[in-house]
Short mmCIF file of C-alpha atoms in Angstrom, two decimals:
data_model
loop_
_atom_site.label_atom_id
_atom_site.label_comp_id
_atom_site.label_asym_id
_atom_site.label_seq_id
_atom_site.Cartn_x
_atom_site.Cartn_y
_atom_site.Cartn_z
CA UNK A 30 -15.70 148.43 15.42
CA UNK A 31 -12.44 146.35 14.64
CA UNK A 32 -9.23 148.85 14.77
CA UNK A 33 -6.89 146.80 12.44
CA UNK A 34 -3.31 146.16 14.36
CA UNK A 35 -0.57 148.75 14.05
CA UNK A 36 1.86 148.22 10.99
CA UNK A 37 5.04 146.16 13.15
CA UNK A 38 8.18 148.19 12.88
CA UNK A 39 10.87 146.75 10.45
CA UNK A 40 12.95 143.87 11.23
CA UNK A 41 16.57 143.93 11.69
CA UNK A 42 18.98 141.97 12.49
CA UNK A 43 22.59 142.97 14.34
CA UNK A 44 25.58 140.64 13.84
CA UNK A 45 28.54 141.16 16.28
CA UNK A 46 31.54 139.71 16.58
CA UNK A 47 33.47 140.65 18.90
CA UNK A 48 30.76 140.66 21.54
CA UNK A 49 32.87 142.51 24.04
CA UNK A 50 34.36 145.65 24.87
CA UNK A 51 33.19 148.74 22.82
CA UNK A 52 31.70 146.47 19.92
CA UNK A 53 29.31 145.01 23.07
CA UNK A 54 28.40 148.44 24.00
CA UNK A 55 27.50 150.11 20.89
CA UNK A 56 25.19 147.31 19.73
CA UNK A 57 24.03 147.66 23.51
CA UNK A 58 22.93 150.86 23.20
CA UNK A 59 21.14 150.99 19.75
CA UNK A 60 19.44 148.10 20.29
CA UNK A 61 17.89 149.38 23.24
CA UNK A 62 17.11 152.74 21.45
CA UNK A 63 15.69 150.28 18.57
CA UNK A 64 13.28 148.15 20.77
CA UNK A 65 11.94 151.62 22.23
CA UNK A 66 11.37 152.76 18.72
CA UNK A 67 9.25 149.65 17.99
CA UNK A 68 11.49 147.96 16.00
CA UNK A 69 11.88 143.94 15.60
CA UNK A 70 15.41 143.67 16.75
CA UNK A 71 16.99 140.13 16.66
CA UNK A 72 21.12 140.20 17.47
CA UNK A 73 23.29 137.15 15.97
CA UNK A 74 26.27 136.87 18.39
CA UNK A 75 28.64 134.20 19.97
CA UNK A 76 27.54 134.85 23.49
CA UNK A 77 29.25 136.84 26.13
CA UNK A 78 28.17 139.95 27.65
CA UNK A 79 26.75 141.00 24.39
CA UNK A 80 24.59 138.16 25.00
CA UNK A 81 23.51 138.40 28.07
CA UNK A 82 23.28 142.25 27.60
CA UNK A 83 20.35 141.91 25.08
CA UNK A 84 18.34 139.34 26.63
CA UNK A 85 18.16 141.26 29.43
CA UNK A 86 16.52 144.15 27.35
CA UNK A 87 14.47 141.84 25.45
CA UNK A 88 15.90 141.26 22.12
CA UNK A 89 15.63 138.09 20.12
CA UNK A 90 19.58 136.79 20.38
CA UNK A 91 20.58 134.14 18.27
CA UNK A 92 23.50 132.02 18.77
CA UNK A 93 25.93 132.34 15.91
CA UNK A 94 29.08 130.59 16.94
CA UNK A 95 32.28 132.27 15.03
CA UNK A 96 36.03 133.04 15.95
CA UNK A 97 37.17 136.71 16.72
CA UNK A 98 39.24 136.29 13.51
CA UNK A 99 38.88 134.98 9.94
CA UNK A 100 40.09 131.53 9.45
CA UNK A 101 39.52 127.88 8.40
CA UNK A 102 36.37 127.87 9.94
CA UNK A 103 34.92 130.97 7.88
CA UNK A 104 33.02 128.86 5.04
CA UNK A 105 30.84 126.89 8.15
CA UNK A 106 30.82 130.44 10.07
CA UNK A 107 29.25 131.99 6.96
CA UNK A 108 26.74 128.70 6.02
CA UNK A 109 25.50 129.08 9.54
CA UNK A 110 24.86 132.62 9.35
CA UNK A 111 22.94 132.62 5.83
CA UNK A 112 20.62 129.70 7.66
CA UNK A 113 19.66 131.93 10.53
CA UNK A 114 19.55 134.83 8.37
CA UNK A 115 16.91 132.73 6.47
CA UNK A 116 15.31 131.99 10.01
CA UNK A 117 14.94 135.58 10.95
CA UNK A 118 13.88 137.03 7.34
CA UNK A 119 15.23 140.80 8.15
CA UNK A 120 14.64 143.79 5.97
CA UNK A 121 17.99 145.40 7.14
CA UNK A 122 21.05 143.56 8.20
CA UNK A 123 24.02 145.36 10.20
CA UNK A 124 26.82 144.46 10.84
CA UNK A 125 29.70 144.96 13.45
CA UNK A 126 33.52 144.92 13.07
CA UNK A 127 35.61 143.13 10.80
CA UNK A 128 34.73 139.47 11.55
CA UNK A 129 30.98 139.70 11.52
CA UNK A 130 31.16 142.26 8.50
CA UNK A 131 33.01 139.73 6.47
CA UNK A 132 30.42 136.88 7.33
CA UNK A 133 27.41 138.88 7.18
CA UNK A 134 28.34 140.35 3.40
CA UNK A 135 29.05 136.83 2.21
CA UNK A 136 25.84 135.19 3.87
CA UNK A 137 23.56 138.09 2.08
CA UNK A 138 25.58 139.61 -0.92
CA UNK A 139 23.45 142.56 -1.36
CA UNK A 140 20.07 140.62 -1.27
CA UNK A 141 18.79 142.75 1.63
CA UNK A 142 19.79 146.15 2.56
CA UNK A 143 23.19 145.72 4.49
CA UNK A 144 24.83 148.19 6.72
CA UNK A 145 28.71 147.66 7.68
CA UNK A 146 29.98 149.50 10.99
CA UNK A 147 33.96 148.83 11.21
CA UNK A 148 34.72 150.03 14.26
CA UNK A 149 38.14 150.43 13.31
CA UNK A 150 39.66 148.70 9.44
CA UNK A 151 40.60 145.18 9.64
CA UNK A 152 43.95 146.26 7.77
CA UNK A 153 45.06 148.38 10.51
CA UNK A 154 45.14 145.92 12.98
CA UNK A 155 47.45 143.25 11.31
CA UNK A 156 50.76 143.38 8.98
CA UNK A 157 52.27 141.21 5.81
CA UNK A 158 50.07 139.70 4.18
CA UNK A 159 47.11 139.37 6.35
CA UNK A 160 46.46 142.86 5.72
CA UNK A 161 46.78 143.01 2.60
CA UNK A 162 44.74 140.16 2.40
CA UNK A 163 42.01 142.41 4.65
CA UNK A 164 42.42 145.29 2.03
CA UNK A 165 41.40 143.40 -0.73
CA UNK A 166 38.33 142.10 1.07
CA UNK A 167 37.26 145.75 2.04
CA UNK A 168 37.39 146.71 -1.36
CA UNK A 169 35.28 143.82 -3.12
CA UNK A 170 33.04 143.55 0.36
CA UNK A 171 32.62 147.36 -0.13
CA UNK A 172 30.04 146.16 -3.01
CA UNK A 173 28.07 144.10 -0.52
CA UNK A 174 27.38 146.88 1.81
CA UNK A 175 23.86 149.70 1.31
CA UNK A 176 26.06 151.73 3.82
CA UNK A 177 29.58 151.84 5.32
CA UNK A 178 28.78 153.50 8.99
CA UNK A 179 32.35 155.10 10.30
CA UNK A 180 32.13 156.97 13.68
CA UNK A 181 34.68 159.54 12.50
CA UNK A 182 34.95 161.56 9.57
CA UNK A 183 39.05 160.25 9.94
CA UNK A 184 37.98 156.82 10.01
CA UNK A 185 36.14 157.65 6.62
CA UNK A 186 39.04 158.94 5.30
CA UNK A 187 41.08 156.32 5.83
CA UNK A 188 39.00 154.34 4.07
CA UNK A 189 39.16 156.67 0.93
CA UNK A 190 42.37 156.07 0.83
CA UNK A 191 42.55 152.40 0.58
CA UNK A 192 40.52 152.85 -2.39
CA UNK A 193 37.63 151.12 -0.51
CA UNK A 194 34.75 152.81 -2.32
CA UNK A 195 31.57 152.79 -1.06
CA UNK A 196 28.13 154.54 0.11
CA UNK A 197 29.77 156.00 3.40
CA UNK A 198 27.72 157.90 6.43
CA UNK A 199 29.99 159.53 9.34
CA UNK A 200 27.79 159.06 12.80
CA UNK A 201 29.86 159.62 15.60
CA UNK A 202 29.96 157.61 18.59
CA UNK A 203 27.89 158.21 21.22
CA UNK A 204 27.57 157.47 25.36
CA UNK A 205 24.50 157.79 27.89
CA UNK A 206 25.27 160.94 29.51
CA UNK A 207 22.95 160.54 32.17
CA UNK A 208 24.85 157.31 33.44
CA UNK A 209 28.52 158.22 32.37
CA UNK A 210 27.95 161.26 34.63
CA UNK A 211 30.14 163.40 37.12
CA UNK A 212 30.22 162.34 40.90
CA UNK A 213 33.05 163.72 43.08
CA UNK A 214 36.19 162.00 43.19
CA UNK A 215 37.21 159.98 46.31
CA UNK A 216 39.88 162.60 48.24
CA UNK A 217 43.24 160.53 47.98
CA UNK A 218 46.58 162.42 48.01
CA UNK A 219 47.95 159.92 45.27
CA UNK A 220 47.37 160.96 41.70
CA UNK A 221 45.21 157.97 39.71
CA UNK A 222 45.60 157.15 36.60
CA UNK A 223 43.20 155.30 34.88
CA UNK A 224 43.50 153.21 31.86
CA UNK A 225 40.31 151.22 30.22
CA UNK A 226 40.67 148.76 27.27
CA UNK A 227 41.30 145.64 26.11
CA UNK A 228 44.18 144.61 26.89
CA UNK A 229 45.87 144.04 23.28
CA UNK A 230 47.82 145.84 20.91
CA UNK A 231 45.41 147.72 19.57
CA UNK A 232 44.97 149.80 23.19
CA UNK A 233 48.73 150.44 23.57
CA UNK A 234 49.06 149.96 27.24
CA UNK A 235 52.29 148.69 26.25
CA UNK A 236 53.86 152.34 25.90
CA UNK A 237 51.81 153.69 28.69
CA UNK A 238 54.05 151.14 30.78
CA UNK A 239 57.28 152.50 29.04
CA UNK A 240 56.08 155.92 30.00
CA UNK A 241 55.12 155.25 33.30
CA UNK A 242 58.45 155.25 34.67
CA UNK A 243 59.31 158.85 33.47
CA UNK A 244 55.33 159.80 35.47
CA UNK A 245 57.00 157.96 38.57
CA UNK A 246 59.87 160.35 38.39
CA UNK A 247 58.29 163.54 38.31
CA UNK A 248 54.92 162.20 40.65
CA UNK A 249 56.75 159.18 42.91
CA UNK A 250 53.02 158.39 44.45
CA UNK A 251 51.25 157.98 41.33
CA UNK A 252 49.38 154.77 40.50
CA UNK A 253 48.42 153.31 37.24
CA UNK A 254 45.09 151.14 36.88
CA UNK A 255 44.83 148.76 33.63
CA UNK A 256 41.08 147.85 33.66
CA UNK A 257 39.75 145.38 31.38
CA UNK A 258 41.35 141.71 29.90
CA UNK A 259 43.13 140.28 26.88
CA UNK A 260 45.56 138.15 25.59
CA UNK A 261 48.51 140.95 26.18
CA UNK A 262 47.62 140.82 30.04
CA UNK A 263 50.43 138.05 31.02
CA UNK A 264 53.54 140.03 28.74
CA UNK A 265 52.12 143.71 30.37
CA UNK A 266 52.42 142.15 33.73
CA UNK A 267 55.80 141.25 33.51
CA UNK A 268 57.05 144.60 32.71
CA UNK A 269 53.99 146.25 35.19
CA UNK A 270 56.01 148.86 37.59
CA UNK A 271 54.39 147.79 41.52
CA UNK A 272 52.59 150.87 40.84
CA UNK A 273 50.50 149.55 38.34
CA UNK A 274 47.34 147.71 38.86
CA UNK A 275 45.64 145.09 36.64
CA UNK A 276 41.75 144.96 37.70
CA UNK A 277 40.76 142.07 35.22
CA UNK A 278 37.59 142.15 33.10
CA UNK A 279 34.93 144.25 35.13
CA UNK A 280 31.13 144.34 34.36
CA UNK A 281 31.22 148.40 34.73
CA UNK A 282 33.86 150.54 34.63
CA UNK A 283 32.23 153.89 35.78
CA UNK A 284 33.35 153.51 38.98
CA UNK A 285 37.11 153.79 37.66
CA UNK A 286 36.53 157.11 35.62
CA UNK A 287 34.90 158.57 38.52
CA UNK A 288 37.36 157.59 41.18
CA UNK A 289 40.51 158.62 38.38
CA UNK A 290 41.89 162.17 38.31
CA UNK A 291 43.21 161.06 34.40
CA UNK A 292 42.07 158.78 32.61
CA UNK A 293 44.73 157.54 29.54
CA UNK A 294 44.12 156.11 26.06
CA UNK A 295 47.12 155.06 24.42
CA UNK A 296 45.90 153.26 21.24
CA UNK A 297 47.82 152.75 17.98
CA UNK A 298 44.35 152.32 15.68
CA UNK A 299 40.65 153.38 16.38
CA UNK A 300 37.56 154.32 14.49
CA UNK A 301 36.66 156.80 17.64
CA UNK A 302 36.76 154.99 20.79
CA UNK A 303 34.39 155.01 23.16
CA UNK A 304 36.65 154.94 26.66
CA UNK A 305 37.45 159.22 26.53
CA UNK A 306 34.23 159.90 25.52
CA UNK A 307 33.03 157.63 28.62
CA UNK A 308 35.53 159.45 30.70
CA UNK A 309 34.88 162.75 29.68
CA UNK A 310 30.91 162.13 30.07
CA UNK A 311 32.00 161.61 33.70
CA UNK A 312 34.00 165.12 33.90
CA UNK A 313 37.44 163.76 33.78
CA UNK A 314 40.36 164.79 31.38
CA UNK A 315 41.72 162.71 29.23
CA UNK A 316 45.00 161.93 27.18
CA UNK A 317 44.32 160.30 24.13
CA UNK A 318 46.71 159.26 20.92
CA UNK A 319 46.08 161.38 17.62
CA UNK A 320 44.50 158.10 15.99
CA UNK A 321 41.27 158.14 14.14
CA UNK A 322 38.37 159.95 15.78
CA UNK A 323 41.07 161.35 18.87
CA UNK A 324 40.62 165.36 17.10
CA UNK A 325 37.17 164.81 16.58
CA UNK A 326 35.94 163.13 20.05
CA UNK A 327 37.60 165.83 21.93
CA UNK A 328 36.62 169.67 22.41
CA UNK A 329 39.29 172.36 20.49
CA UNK A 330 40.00 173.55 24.37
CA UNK A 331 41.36 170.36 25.19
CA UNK A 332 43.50 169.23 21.60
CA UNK A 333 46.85 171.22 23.70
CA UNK A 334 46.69 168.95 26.64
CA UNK A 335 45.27 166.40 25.81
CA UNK A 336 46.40 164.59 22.09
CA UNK A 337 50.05 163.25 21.77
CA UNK A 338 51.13 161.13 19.02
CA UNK A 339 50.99 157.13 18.53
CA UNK A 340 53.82 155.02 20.21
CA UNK A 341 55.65 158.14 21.64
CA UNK A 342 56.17 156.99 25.37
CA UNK A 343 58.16 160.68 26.02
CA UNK A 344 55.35 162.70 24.57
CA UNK A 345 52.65 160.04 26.48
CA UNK A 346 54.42 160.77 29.61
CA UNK A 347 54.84 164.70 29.42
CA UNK A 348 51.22 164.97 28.84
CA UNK A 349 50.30 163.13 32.01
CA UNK A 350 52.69 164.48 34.42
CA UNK A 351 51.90 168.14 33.20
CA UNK A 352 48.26 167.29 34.33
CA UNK A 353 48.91 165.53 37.30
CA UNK A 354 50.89 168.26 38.42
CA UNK A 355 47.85 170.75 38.07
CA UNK A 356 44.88 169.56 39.42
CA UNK A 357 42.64 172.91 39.02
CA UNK A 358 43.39 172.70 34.77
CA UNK A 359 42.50 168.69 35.46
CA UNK A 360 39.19 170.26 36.79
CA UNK A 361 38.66 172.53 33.71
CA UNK A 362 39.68 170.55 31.24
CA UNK A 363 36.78 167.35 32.55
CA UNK A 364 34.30 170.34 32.85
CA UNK A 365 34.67 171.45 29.26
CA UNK A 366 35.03 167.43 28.11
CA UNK A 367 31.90 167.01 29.80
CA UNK A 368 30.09 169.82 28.20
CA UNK A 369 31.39 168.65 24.86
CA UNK A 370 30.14 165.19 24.87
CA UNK A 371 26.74 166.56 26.26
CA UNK A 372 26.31 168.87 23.04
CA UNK A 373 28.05 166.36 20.07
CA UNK A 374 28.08 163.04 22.03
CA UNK A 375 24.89 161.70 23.52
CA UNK A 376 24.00 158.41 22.38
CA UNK A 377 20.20 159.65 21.56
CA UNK A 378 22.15 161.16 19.01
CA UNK A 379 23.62 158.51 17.48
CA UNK A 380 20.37 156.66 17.36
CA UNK A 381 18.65 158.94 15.77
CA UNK A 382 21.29 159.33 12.63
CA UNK A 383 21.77 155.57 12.65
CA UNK A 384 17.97 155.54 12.34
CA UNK A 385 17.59 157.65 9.44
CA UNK A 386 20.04 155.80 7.11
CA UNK A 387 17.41 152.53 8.15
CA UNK A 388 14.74 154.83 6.83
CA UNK A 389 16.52 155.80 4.12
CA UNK A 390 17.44 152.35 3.18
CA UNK A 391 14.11 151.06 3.71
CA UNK A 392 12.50 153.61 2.03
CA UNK A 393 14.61 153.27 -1.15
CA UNK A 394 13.76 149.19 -1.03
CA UNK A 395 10.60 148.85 0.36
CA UNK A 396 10.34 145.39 2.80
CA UNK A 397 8.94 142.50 0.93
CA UNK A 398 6.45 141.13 2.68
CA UNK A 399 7.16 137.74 4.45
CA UNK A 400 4.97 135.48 2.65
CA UNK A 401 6.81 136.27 -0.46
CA UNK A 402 10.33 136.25 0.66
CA UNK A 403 12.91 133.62 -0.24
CA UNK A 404 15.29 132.46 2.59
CA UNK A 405 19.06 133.25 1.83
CA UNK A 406 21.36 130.53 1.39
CA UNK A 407 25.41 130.60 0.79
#
């Protein structure tokens, strides 16, 4: 007897840009979660590691060429994206970041179910006029968007309070704990200090260098390790102490938190970033800015040690020489992190929440089926 085929999962579609960094893994790890799940996942990036990332899991990736940031080029960026959009014929659409949230609400306006991930406001990261240009677009975009997807019930409330109204949902970030996983430090009498981000404003290894100086005077062996790339690299290694290390962009950077006895996160804006929860997965402590997500990323035990405030080199370099300088609380304080992300941090987690606003989504506008859909044009 004939078994008819199994109903195909839903089709979405990711849009990313930036298609690096955190941004890269996120999408990484849902779409991998999403292909296990049965889903029809196609990913509309520039290229990049995001890129080559998802082929290598088997996703449908579409080239969508488009700057980091808005500008001249937006209208074509946008044209480009409705055609492939059109191509692909998704019943859900999400989007990541700023750059791809702005195309991806202009190519579709509401036609198909649209989710928006910041990762962080647009109108933090910029000043003058550009950000209140950004404002305004988050609050008319906000119309555009089925569901606004903050990973931090801070970054949420920021967003209430630049009037951006929308449908919101609050689904934390989330890491593999069995890869990001504890193995024992190398034994090295020098205290390392770890520090993984882009290197940019936004990551603030500018005042971890201002601090470093007051570390080298109460721990004269310390070293410092920058990991990652950016356009702030050149200007951070002119004022880099010889201490200080710049390791470029890396493919991995487990093997840094698990050869650091600190690992540092000095940002000025975040949504919740991934780096401390990566660390902590691995059983090391952290010192983190109180930015959005910091409080909630990090266990109660560890909110003494652990959290200074934004652009306070003093307060950035108490908090690491006080842990340097005790190695057993070091110890206690990446055992408890560890145990924290386990319980509120695992990335099966995440999946699962992001998963159930799809359904939800879905379920409230049923897909129409394929033969009857109209392709979206600008």
């Amino acid at each position: 007897m004939h078994q008819p085929a199994p109903d195909p999962g839903p089709r979405v579609l990711h849009v990313a840009q930036p298609a690096d960094g955190g941004v890269a893994r996120v999408v990484l790890d849902l779409v991998r979660a999403q292909l296990a799940a049965g889903l029809h996942v196609t990913a509309a990036c520039p290229g990049g590691e995001l890129a080559d990332g998802l082929r290598q899991l088997g996703a449908d990736v579409r080239t969508w060429r488009a700057s980091r940031s808005p500008g001249p080029g937006l209208p074509g960026e946008v044209r480009a994206l409705a055609r492939l959009i059109g191509e692909v014929r998704p019943e859900l659409v999400h989007a990541h970041s700023a750059k791809a949230g702005l195309a991806a609400r202009l190519a579709v306006r509401g036609r198909v179910p649209t989710v928006f991930q910041p990762h962080a406001w647009s109108f933090e990261a910029v000043g003058g006029l550009t950000a209140t240009l950004a404002l305004r677009w988050e609050r008319w975009g906000a119309r555009w968007a089925h569901r606004v997807v903050c990973v931090s019930e801070a970054e949420r409330r920021t967003g209430l309070r630049a009037a951006i109204h929308a449908p919101y949902a609050v689904i934390p970030n989330g890491i593999d704990t069995h890869r990001f996983s504890p193995r024992p430090a190398p034994a090295e009498a020098a205290p390392l200090v770890v520090c993984v981000g882009r290197l940019c404003r936004q990551k603030g290894q500018d005042v971890l260098l201002r601090a470093w100086d007051d570390v080298l005077a109460t721990a004269p062996r310390a070293r410092l390790v920058l990991v990652g790339d950016g356009p702030d690299r050149a200007a951070l290694h002119q004022r880099a102490h010889p201490s200080v290390r710049f390791t470029g962009a890396v493919t991995d950077p487990l093997p840094w938190y698990r050869a650091a006895d600190l690992v540092v996160l000095p940002s000025r804006w975040e949504g919740m970033a991934l780096a401390p929860l990566e660390a902590l997965g691995c059983g090391r402590p952290v010192v983190v800015t109180d930015v959005d997500g910091a409080r909630e990323s990090l266990p109660p035990a560890l909110l003494h040690d652990c959290l200074v405030p934004p652009e306070d080199p003093a307060a950035l370099a108490g908090a690491v020489t006080r842990l340097l300088s005790d190695r057993a609380r070091c110890a206690a304080l990446g055992a408890q992190g560890r145990r924290h992300v386990l319980a509120a941090h695992d990335v099966r987690h995440t999946a699962a929440r992001i998963a159930a606003v799809y359904r939800e989504l879905l379920g409230t506008r049923p897909p129409v089926p394929s033969e009857r859909r109209e392709p979206i044009h600008s």
